[in-house]
GROMACS .gro file of C-alpha atoms in nm:
model
  417
    1MET     CA    1  -0.011   0.002   0.013
    2ILE     CA    2   0.141   0.354  -0.093
    3ASP     CA    3   0.235   0.581   0.162
    4LEU     CA    4   0.015   0.866   0.152
    5LYS     CA    5   0.267   1.116   0.278
    6PHE     CA    6   0.513   1.020   0.010
    7LEU     CA    7   0.217   1.063  -0.270
    8ARG     CA    8   0.146   1.400  -0.166
    9GLU     CA    9   0.509   1.503  -0.167
   10HIS     CA   10   0.609   1.322  -0.464
   11ALA     CA   11   0.312   1.281  -0.682
   12ASN     CA   12   0.501   1.328  -1.012
   13ASP     CA   13   0.730   1.033  -0.922
   14VAL     CA   14   0.447   0.820  -0.869
   15ARG     CA   15   0.287   0.910  -1.192
   16GLU     CA   16   0.619   0.861  -1.370
   17SER     CA   17   0.614   0.512  -1.204
   18GLN     CA   18   0.247   0.406  -1.308
   19THR     CA   19   0.344   0.505  -1.651
   20ALA     CA   20   0.693   0.300  -1.647
   21ARG     CA   21   0.486  -0.017  -1.542
   22GLY     CA   22   0.209   0.071  -1.786
   23GLU     CA   23  -0.038   0.154  -1.533
   24ASP     CA   24  -0.285   0.451  -1.496
   25PRO     CA   25  -0.137   0.754  -1.381
   26SER     CA   26  -0.469   0.914  -1.348
   27LEU     CA   27  -0.517   0.697  -1.015
   28VAL     CA   28  -0.245   0.925  -0.850
   29ASP     CA   29  -0.482   1.236  -0.908
   30GLN     CA   30  -0.819   1.030  -0.789
   31LEU     CA   31  -0.619   0.919  -0.483
   32LEU     CA   32  -0.490   1.278  -0.418
   33ALA     CA   33  -0.864   1.408  -0.438
   34ALA     CA   34  -0.998   1.133  -0.221
   35ASP     CA   35  -0.735   1.170   0.025
   36GLU     CA   36  -0.806   1.590   0.064
   37GLN     CA   37  -1.187   1.489   0.086
   38ARG     CA   38  -1.096   1.203   0.371
   39ARG     CA   39  -0.899   1.489   0.554
   40GLU     CA   40  -1.207   1.726   0.514
   41ALA     CA   41  -1.446   1.461   0.625
   42ILE     CA   42  -1.221   1.378   0.956
   43GLN     CA   43  -1.200   1.754   1.027
   44ALA     CA   44  -1.544   1.796   1.000
   45ALA     CA   45  -1.628   1.503   1.227
   46ASP     CA   46  -1.389   1.614   1.474
   47GLU     CA   47  -1.559   1.961   1.509
   48LEU     CA   48  -1.897   1.790   1.558
   49ARG     CA   49  -1.752   1.566   1.819
   50ALA     CA   50  -1.601   1.870   1.979
   51GLU     CA   51  -1.913   2.070   1.971
   52GLN     CA   52  -2.116   1.753   2.097
   53LYS     CA   53  -1.872   1.747   2.404
   54ALA     CA   54  -1.898   2.128   2.472
   55PHE     CA   55  -2.303   2.090   2.438
   56GLY     CA   56  -2.288   1.778   2.700
   57LYS     CA   57  -2.109   2.001   2.954
   58LYS     CA   58  -2.353   2.277   2.903
   59ILE     CA   59  -2.665   2.042   2.959
   60GLY     CA   60  -2.493   1.906   3.281
   61GLN     CA   61  -2.470   2.288   3.391
   62ALA     CA   62  -2.833   2.394   3.281
   63SER     CA   63  -3.116   2.436   3.510
   64PRO     CA   64  -3.395   2.177   3.527
   65GLU     CA   65  -3.626   2.413   3.321
   66GLU     CA   66  -3.346   2.457   3.072
   67ARG     CA   67  -3.285   2.088   3.001
   68PRO     CA   68  -3.543   1.982   2.793
   69ALA     CA   69  -3.465   2.217   2.510
   70LEU     CA   70  -3.090   2.143   2.541
   71LEU     CA   71  -3.163   1.789   2.535
   72GLU     CA   72  -3.366   1.818   2.210
   73GLY     CA   73  -3.081   2.025   2.059
   74SER     CA   74  -2.842   1.741   2.174
   75ASN     CA   75  -3.008   1.479   1.981
   76GLU     CA   76  -2.993   1.674   1.657
   77LEU     CA   77  -2.634   1.729   1.728
   78LYS     CA   78  -2.590   1.332   1.806
   79ALA     CA   79  -2.764   1.283   1.473
   80LYS     CA   80  -2.500   1.525   1.270
   81VAL     CA   81  -2.215   1.355   1.467
   82LYS     CA   82  -2.329   1.002   1.332
   83ALA     CA   83  -2.360   1.120   0.971
   84ALA     CA   84  -2.044   1.290   0.988
   85GLU     CA   85  -1.873   1.001   1.100
   86ALA     CA   86  -2.044   0.790   0.844
   87LYS     CA   87  -1.917   1.021   0.583
   88GLN     CA   88  -1.572   0.998   0.735
   89ALA     CA   89  -1.587   0.622   0.737
   90GLU     CA   90  -1.700   0.635   0.349
   91ALA     CA   91  -1.412   0.883   0.259
   92GLU     CA   92  -1.166   0.659   0.446
   93GLN     CA   93  -1.265   0.364   0.258
   94ALA     CA   94  -1.267   0.548  -0.093
   95VAL     CA   95  -0.896   0.617  -0.021
   96GLN     CA   96  -0.806   0.275   0.086
   97ASP     CA   97  -0.977   0.115  -0.240
   98LEU     CA   98  -0.759   0.350  -0.450
   99GLN     CA   99  -0.447   0.275  -0.240
  100TYR     CA  100  -0.487  -0.089  -0.313
  101LYS     CA  101  -0.491   0.000  -0.707
  102ILE     CA  102  -0.175   0.151  -0.693
  103PRO     CA  103   0.152  -0.045  -0.723
  104ASN     CA  104   0.448   0.023  -0.525
  105PRO     CA  105   0.647   0.316  -0.697
  106ILE     CA  106   0.944   0.169  -0.898
  107GLN     CA  107   1.321   0.246  -0.745
  108GLY     CA  108   1.574   0.209  -1.033
  109ALA     CA  109   1.365  -0.036  -1.250
  110PRO     CA  110   1.365   0.019  -1.654
  111ALA     CA  111   1.034   0.088  -1.801
  112GLY     CA  112   0.859  -0.126  -2.015
  113GLY     CA  113   0.733  -0.469  -1.994
  114GLU     CA  114   0.825  -0.830  -2.000
  115GLU     CA  115   1.097  -0.813  -2.269
  116ASP     CA  116   1.232  -0.484  -2.170
  117PHE     CA  117   1.473  -0.632  -1.901
  118VAL     CA  118   1.824  -0.495  -1.870
  119VAL     CA  119   2.087  -0.755  -1.856
  120LEU     CA  120   2.340  -0.686  -1.571
  121GLU     CA  121   2.599  -0.919  -1.598
  122HIS     CA  122   2.674  -1.288  -1.732
  123VAL     CA  123   2.834  -1.542  -1.486
  124GLY     CA  124   2.982  -1.879  -1.603
  125GLU     CA  125   3.049  -2.018  -1.937
  126VAL     CA  126   2.769  -2.143  -2.161
  127PRO     CA  127   2.865  -2.533  -2.233
  128THR     CA  128   2.906  -2.661  -2.573
  129PHE     CA  129   2.839  -3.019  -2.687
  130ASP     CA  130   2.984  -3.241  -2.933
  131PHE     CA  131   2.624  -3.431  -2.936
  132GLU     CA  132   2.267  -3.382  -2.956
  133VAL     CA  133   2.185  -3.256  -2.643
  134LYS     CA  134   1.838  -3.394  -2.454
  135ASP     CA  135   1.601  -3.183  -2.248
  136HIS     CA  136   1.551  -3.238  -1.877
  137LEU     CA  137   1.251  -3.460  -1.932
  138GLU     CA  138   1.436  -3.681  -2.157
  139LEU     CA  139   1.712  -3.706  -1.953
  140GLY     CA  140   1.510  -3.754  -1.602
  141GLU     CA  141   1.289  -4.045  -1.768
  142ASN     CA  142   1.591  -4.220  -1.870
  143LEU     CA  143   1.767  -4.204  -1.547
  144GLY     CA  144   1.415  -4.331  -1.385
  145ILE     CA  145   1.437  -3.994  -1.196
  146ILE     CA  146   1.136  -3.824  -1.302
  147ASP     CA  147   0.827  -3.976  -1.367
  148MET     CA  148   0.553  -3.736  -1.547
  149LYS     CA  149   0.328  -3.989  -1.678
  150ARG     CA  150   0.246  -4.145  -1.325
  151GLY     CA  151   0.217  -3.754  -1.198
  152THR     CA  152  -0.028  -3.675  -1.446
  153LYS     CA  153  -0.231  -4.009  -1.384
  154VAL     CA  154  -0.239  -3.934  -1.030
  155GLY     CA  155  -0.295  -3.559  -1.001
  156GLY     CA  156  -0.342  -3.443  -1.369
  157ALA     CA  157  -0.123  -3.231  -1.629
  158ARG     CA  158   0.166  -3.062  -1.478
  159PHE     CA  159   0.216  -3.299  -1.186
  160TYR     CA  160   0.510  -3.547  -1.137
  161TYR     CA  161   0.690  -3.774  -0.920
  162LEU     CA  162   1.067  -3.699  -0.841
  163VAL     CA  163   1.204  -4.064  -0.781
  164GLY     CA  164   1.487  -4.204  -0.609
  165ASP     CA  165   1.833  -3.997  -0.716
  166GLY     CA  166   1.576  -3.725  -0.831
  167ALA     CA  167   1.428  -3.699  -0.492
  168TRP     CA  168   1.753  -3.698  -0.318
  169MET     CA  169   1.891  -3.446  -0.579
  170GLN     CA  170   1.639  -3.159  -0.476
  171LEU     CA  171   1.656  -3.283  -0.104
  172GLY     CA  172   2.043  -3.194  -0.126
  173MET     CA  173   1.984  -2.847  -0.313
  174MET     CA  174   1.715  -2.760  -0.053
  175MET     CA  175   1.944  -2.857   0.248
  176LEU     CA  176   2.226  -2.688   0.091
  177ALA     CA  177   2.017  -2.373   0.052
  178ALA     CA  178   1.904  -2.417   0.410
  179GLN     CA  179   2.244  -2.460   0.540
  180LYS     CA  180   2.382  -2.102   0.333
  181ALA     CA  181   2.082  -1.924   0.456
  182ARG     CA  182   2.148  -2.049   0.837
  183GLU     CA  183   2.536  -1.947   0.777
  184ALA     CA  184   2.434  -1.609   0.675
  185GLY     CA  185   2.210  -1.515   0.966
  186PHE     CA  186   1.863  -1.643   0.846
  187LYS     CA  187   1.628  -1.843   1.092
  188VAL     CA  188   1.490  -2.138   0.888
  189MET     CA  189   1.128  -2.203   0.930
  190ILE     CA  190   0.858  -2.420   0.781
  191PRO     CA  191   0.572  -2.213   0.739
  192PRO     CA  192   0.197  -2.274   0.691
  193VAL     CA  193   0.115  -2.344   0.325
  194LEU     CA  194  -0.237  -2.227   0.375
  195VAL     CA  195  -0.327  -1.876   0.457
  196ARG     CA  196  -0.612  -1.670   0.528
  197PRO     CA  197  -0.737  -1.387   0.256
  198ASP     CA  198  -0.593  -1.096   0.460
  199VAL     CA  199  -0.260  -1.226   0.447
  200MET     CA  200  -0.260  -1.313   0.080
  201GLN     CA  201  -0.416  -0.971   0.022
  202GLY     CA  202  -0.157  -0.827   0.240
  203THR     CA  203   0.141  -0.917   0.037
  204GLY     CA  204  -0.018  -0.818  -0.305
  205PHE     CA  205  -0.074  -1.115  -0.446
  206LEU     CA  206  -0.447  -1.081  -0.485
  207ASP     CA  207  -0.389  -0.746  -0.659
  208GLU     CA  208  -0.328  -0.885  -1.006
  209HIS     CA  209  -0.211  -1.268  -0.955
  210ASP     CA  210  -0.554  -1.409  -0.841
  211GLU     CA  211  -0.592  -1.613  -1.126
  212GLU     CA  212  -0.270  -1.807  -1.046
  213ILE     CA  213  -0.359  -1.895  -0.694
  214TYR     CA  214  -0.537  -2.213  -0.547
  215TYR     CA  215  -0.847  -2.104  -0.346
  216LEU     CA  216  -1.032  -2.341  -0.109
  217GLU     CA  217  -1.352  -2.184  -0.092
  218ARG     CA  218  -1.521  -2.412   0.176
  219ASP     CA  219  -1.232  -2.289   0.424
  220ASP     CA  220  -1.190  -1.951   0.293
  221LEU     CA  221  -0.795  -2.037   0.279
  222TYR     CA  222  -0.529  -1.999  -0.018
  223LEU     CA  223  -0.241  -2.208  -0.098
  224VAL     CA  224   0.072  -2.026  -0.121
  225GLY     CA  225   0.276  -2.002  -0.446
  226THR     CA  226   0.569  -1.882  -0.223
  227SER     CA  227   0.666  -1.919   0.136
  228GLU     CA  228   0.706  -1.537   0.136
  229VAL     CA  229   0.334  -1.502   0.191
  230ALA     CA  230   0.330  -1.698   0.513
  231LEU     CA  231   0.674  -1.515   0.625
  232ALA     CA  232   0.545  -1.170   0.518
  233GLY     CA  233   0.225  -1.280   0.740
  234TYR     CA  234   0.434  -1.396   1.049
  235HIS     CA  235   0.456  -1.051   1.233
  236THR     CA  236   0.125  -0.903   1.098
  237ASP     CA  237  -0.002  -0.642   1.369
  238GLU     CA  238   0.329  -0.627   1.546
  239ILE     CA  239   0.600  -0.373   1.652
  240ILE     CA  240   0.918  -0.570   1.577
  241ASP     CA  241   1.248  -0.503   1.738
  242LEU     CA  242   1.517  -0.411   1.456
  243SER     CA  243   1.756  -0.278   1.726
  244ASP     CA  244   1.989  -0.546   1.689
  245GLY     CA  245   1.963  -0.546   1.309
  246PRO     CA  246   1.723  -0.680   1.036
  247LEU     CA  247   1.514  -0.980   1.110
  248LEU     CA  248   1.593  -1.255   0.862
  249TYR     CA  249   1.398  -1.579   0.774
  250ALA     CA  250   1.418  -1.862   0.525
  251GLY     CA  251   1.113  -2.059   0.453
  252TRP     CA  252   1.096  -2.410   0.314
  253SER     CA  253   0.770  -2.512   0.201
  254SER     CA  254   0.564  -2.700  -0.066
  255CYS     CA  255   0.424  -2.394  -0.317
  256PHE     CA  256   0.138  -2.409  -0.554
  257ARG     CA  257   0.029  -2.245  -0.875
  258ARG     CA  258  -0.238  -2.282  -1.118
  259GLU     CA  259  -0.068  -2.156  -1.417
  260ALA     CA  260  -0.363  -2.016  -1.561
  261GLY     CA  261  -0.333  -1.869  -1.870
  262SER     CA  262  -0.032  -2.051  -1.977
  263TYR     CA  263  -0.170  -2.371  -2.163
  264GLY     CA  264   0.078  -2.465  -2.443
  265LYS     CA  265   0.376  -2.272  -2.284
  266ASP     CA  266   0.641  -2.459  -2.134
  267THR     CA  267   0.440  -2.782  -2.064
  268ARG     CA  268   0.686  -3.024  -2.114
  269GLY     CA  269   0.862  -3.136  -1.801
  270ILE     CA  270   0.912  -2.963  -1.494
  271LEU     CA  271   0.973  -2.601  -1.596
  272ARG     CA  272   0.614  -2.475  -1.531
  273VAL     CA  273   0.415  -2.700  -1.284
  274HIS     CA  274   0.131  -2.665  -1.041
  275GLN     CA  275   0.326  -2.803  -0.716
  276PHE     CA  276   0.711  -2.772  -0.640
  277ASP     CA  277   0.949  -2.692  -0.345
  278LYS     CA  278   1.116  -2.386  -0.262
  279LEU     CA  279   1.358  -2.230   0.003
  280GLU     CA  280   1.243  -1.833   0.031
  281MET     CA  281   1.455  -1.587   0.204
  282PHE     CA  282   1.266  -1.308   0.371
  283ALA     CA  283   1.388  -0.993   0.539
  284TYR     CA  284   1.237  -0.731   0.780
  285CYS     CA  285   1.471  -0.425   0.816
  286LYS     CA  286   1.466  -0.067   0.822
  287PRO     CA  287   1.361   0.131   0.494
  288GLU     CA  288   1.710   0.305   0.468
  289ASP     CA  289   1.896  -0.039   0.482
  290ALA     CA  290   1.665  -0.196   0.221
  291GLU     CA  291   1.880  -0.148  -0.108
  292ALA     CA  292   2.203  -0.302   0.074
  293MET     CA  293   1.980  -0.589   0.187
  294HIS     CA  294   1.860  -0.643  -0.172
  295GLN     CA  295   2.230  -0.676  -0.265
  296LYS     CA  296   2.294  -0.935   0.023
  297LEU     CA  297   1.994  -1.156  -0.116
  298LEU     CA  298   2.106  -1.121  -0.472
  299GLY     CA  299   2.456  -1.220  -0.350
  300LEU     CA  300   2.344  -1.536  -0.170
  301GLU     CA  301   2.139  -1.651  -0.459
  302ARG     CA  302   2.494  -1.584  -0.670
  303GLU     CA  303   2.664  -1.852  -0.403
  304MET     CA  304   2.375  -2.107  -0.460
  305LEU     CA  305   2.390  -2.090  -0.838
  306ALA     CA  306   2.776  -2.127  -0.831
  307ALA     CA  307   2.758  -2.433  -0.591
  308VAL     CA  308   2.516  -2.607  -0.840
  309GLU     CA  309   2.731  -2.537  -1.123
  310VAL     CA  310   2.498  -2.386  -1.381
  311PRO     CA  311   2.579  -2.056  -1.595
  312TYR     CA  312   2.340  -1.762  -1.565
  313ARG     CA  313   2.267  -1.394  -1.599
  314ILE     CA  314   2.126  -1.159  -1.373
  315ILE     CA  315   1.865  -0.914  -1.535
  316ASP     CA  316   1.707  -0.596  -1.419
  317VAL     CA  317   1.316  -0.660  -1.437
  318ALA     CA  318   1.150  -0.403  -1.610
  319ALA     CA  319   0.871  -0.196  -1.453
  320GLY     CA  320   0.563  -0.345  -1.591
  321ASP     CA  321   0.694  -0.712  -1.500
  322LEU     CA  322   0.745  -0.637  -1.151
  323GLY     CA  323   0.420  -0.732  -0.988
  324SER     CA  324   0.242  -0.497  -0.753
  325SER     CA  325   0.483  -0.498  -0.426
  326ALA     CA  326   0.840  -0.465  -0.585
  327ALA     CA  327   0.968  -0.156  -0.617
  328ARG     CA  328   1.255  -0.357  -0.766
  329LYS     CA  329   1.354  -0.702  -0.884
  330PHE     CA  330   1.665  -0.896  -1.003
  331ASP     CA  331   1.611  -1.223  -1.165
  332THR     CA  332   1.879  -1.472  -1.225
  333GLU     CA  333   1.829  -1.676  -1.531
  334ALA     CA  334   2.019  -1.992  -1.605
  335TRP     CA  335   2.125  -2.144  -1.928
  336VAL     CA  336   1.893  -2.416  -2.072
  337PRO     CA  337   2.093  -2.598  -2.352
  338SER     CA  338   1.778  -2.768  -2.498
  339GLN     CA  339   1.593  -2.433  -2.552
  340ASP     CA  340   1.919  -2.241  -2.647
  341THR     CA  341   1.814  -1.968  -2.401
  342TYR     CA  342   1.818  -1.836  -2.047
  343ARG     CA  343   1.521  -1.919  -1.816
  344GLU     CA  344   1.438  -1.774  -1.471
  345LEU     CA  345   1.546  -1.969  -1.192
  346THR     CA  346   1.541  -1.733  -0.897
  347SER     CA  347   1.423  -1.375  -0.812
  348THR     CA  348   1.484  -1.122  -0.545
  349SER     CA  349   1.252  -0.816  -0.470
  350ASN     CA  350   1.260  -0.503  -0.274
  351CYS     CA  351   0.911  -0.440  -0.181
  352THR     CA  352   1.021  -0.145   0.071
  353THR     CA  353   0.750  -0.060   0.278
  354PHE     CA  354   0.426  -0.187   0.061
  355GLN     CA  355   0.360  -0.516   0.220
  356ALA     CA  356   0.436  -0.392   0.608
  357ARG     CA  357   0.183  -0.095   0.559
  358ARG     CA  358  -0.080  -0.346   0.422
  359LEU     CA  359   0.020  -0.588   0.717
  360SER     CA  360   0.065  -0.323   0.979
  361ILE     CA  361   0.422  -0.416   1.075
  362ARG     CA  362   0.638  -0.153   1.241
  363TYR     CA  363   0.956  -0.097   1.442
  364ARG     CA  364   1.070   0.187   1.672
  365ASP     CA  365   1.321   0.428   1.558
  366GLU     CA  366   1.617   0.571   1.791
  367ASN     CA  367   1.322   0.836   1.894
  368GLY     CA  368   1.095   0.548   1.995
  369LYS     CA  369   0.861   0.676   1.718
  370THR     CA  370   0.695   0.362   1.527
  371GLN     CA  371   0.781   0.353   1.167
  372THR     CA  372   0.714   0.095   0.874
  373VAL     CA  373   0.939  -0.171   0.813
  374ALA     CA  374   1.055  -0.260   0.473
  375THR     CA  375   1.041  -0.619   0.353
  376LEU     CA  376   1.251  -0.795   0.077
  377ASN     CA  377   1.232  -1.165  -0.049
  378GLY     CA  378   1.446  -1.378  -0.243
  379THR     CA  379   1.452  -1.777  -0.384
  380LEU     CA  380   1.765  -1.957  -0.281
  381ALA     CA  381   1.642  -2.287  -0.424
  382THR     CA  382   1.359  -2.452  -0.600
  383THR     CA  383   1.246  -2.744  -0.785
  384ARG     CA  384   1.295  -2.577  -1.153
  385TRP     CA  385   1.662  -2.566  -1.071
  386LEU     CA  386   1.686  -2.933  -1.147
  387VAL     CA  387   1.619  -2.841  -1.531
  388ALA     CA  388   1.920  -2.639  -1.541
  389ILE     CA  389   2.135  -2.865  -1.346
  390LEU     CA  390   2.029  -3.197  -1.553
  391GLU     CA  391   2.092  -3.015  -1.912
  392ASN     CA  392   2.404  -2.861  -1.835
  393ASN     CA  393   2.569  -3.137  -1.659
  394GLN     CA  394   2.476  -3.406  -1.949
  395GLN     CA  395   2.728  -3.650  -2.119
  396ALA     CA  396   2.692  -3.793  -2.459
  397ASP     CA  397   2.562  -4.133  -2.314
  398GLY     CA  398   2.281  -3.976  -2.129
  399SER     CA  399   2.462  -3.969  -1.815
  400VAL     CA  400   2.455  -3.652  -1.586
  401LYS     CA  401   2.723  -3.548  -1.343
  402VAL     CA  402   2.612  -3.459  -0.998
  403PRO     CA  403   2.725  -3.109  -0.897
  404GLU     CA  404   2.994  -3.157  -0.634
  405ALA     CA  405   2.828  -2.967  -0.391
  406LEU     CA  406   2.487  -3.225  -0.385
  407ARG     CA  407   2.710  -3.532  -0.382
  408PRO     CA  408   2.717  -3.571  -0.021
  409TRP     CA  409   2.312  -3.633  -0.059
  410VAL     CA  410   2.282  -3.807  -0.369
  411GLY     CA  411   2.579  -4.045  -0.301
  412LYS     CA  412   2.670  -4.065  -0.648
  413ASP     CA  413   2.909  -3.862  -0.888
  414VAL     CA  414   2.723  -3.939  -1.163
  415LEU     CA  415   2.391  -4.034  -1.247
  416VAL     CA  416   2.357  -4.335  -1.513
  417PRO     CA  417   2.070  -4.443  -1.737
   0.00000   0.00000   0.00000
């Protein structure tokens, strides 16, 4: 939710952000007008309440003969106060409705849509093969570690089984990520995968991604598409202590996405599926520390990608592809040989105070005054990584070299068909 004080002082910046995102800049002026009406309504209601209080004292001091007339006037004033308070509530609701329509103002992100990202860096050497490369599904099926046919039989399209060494490879990857997170000061958590509507709304996922979310109508609960949601909701309605530095969490959970509207796109294999595991970093920090924290999360993602031995690039995601909560987002995209292109493996987002303002999460500054915290998130490992690991480490006979960092869990140096 956008800060109204920031909006009043930086209206042009917010208009420019809306334009860069491909959103409606006129919403800024609508919200400014609604905010003015809200403040006028609050003032009118406050004045009537003050008048009512003073009138009550006057009645208390009146003689018995004067009181009947004064009580009649008191009833009229009471009705005016009630009407003013109703008008105030209506004005406040109008402001909140508009606040929820304006995404987080961008901070340095390039303008444009999905294809307008800026490549910041290439890391690692793209492999060359002197044989015809296989995609991850063919490799996985030949190795007996991915079973899509039975996954579809049991769960429907885009479900799968990870079998044997495939399961151990994912577990090893997730454990490695959890260890790195703990060493970096993150508290590892296994959070709920079902959350209430207010928590899903608070993180911004109902603004534009509601078609992607599984909703359990009978229980009025949502399945999370990332543990970011549960980690953001962890301190809802709290004043947290940041006197010793940021609060850092790493959530390990299964995640669920409907993948609505993506029929015919990446349907082969486990690149775009309905259920997957993920370890997500989440940080609560002071707003002035958010940019440095963003770089810390990106640095940890770099470490993990180096450990699983895949070449990748880092991109600065364009404003129109950010999602409503992020002010800036960096994606790391791994090279996928069978597709001859880079595909997203991780992202890390700086959500500034946008989520915390919705969820009412604050801290006390050095003067003891409550302020809204900043929140950031970043993926440290997820099932999709297996796509890049298998394809980049394949050999001519269909075997796959296991990255050295994962061998303690897999128990093998090479997976053989």
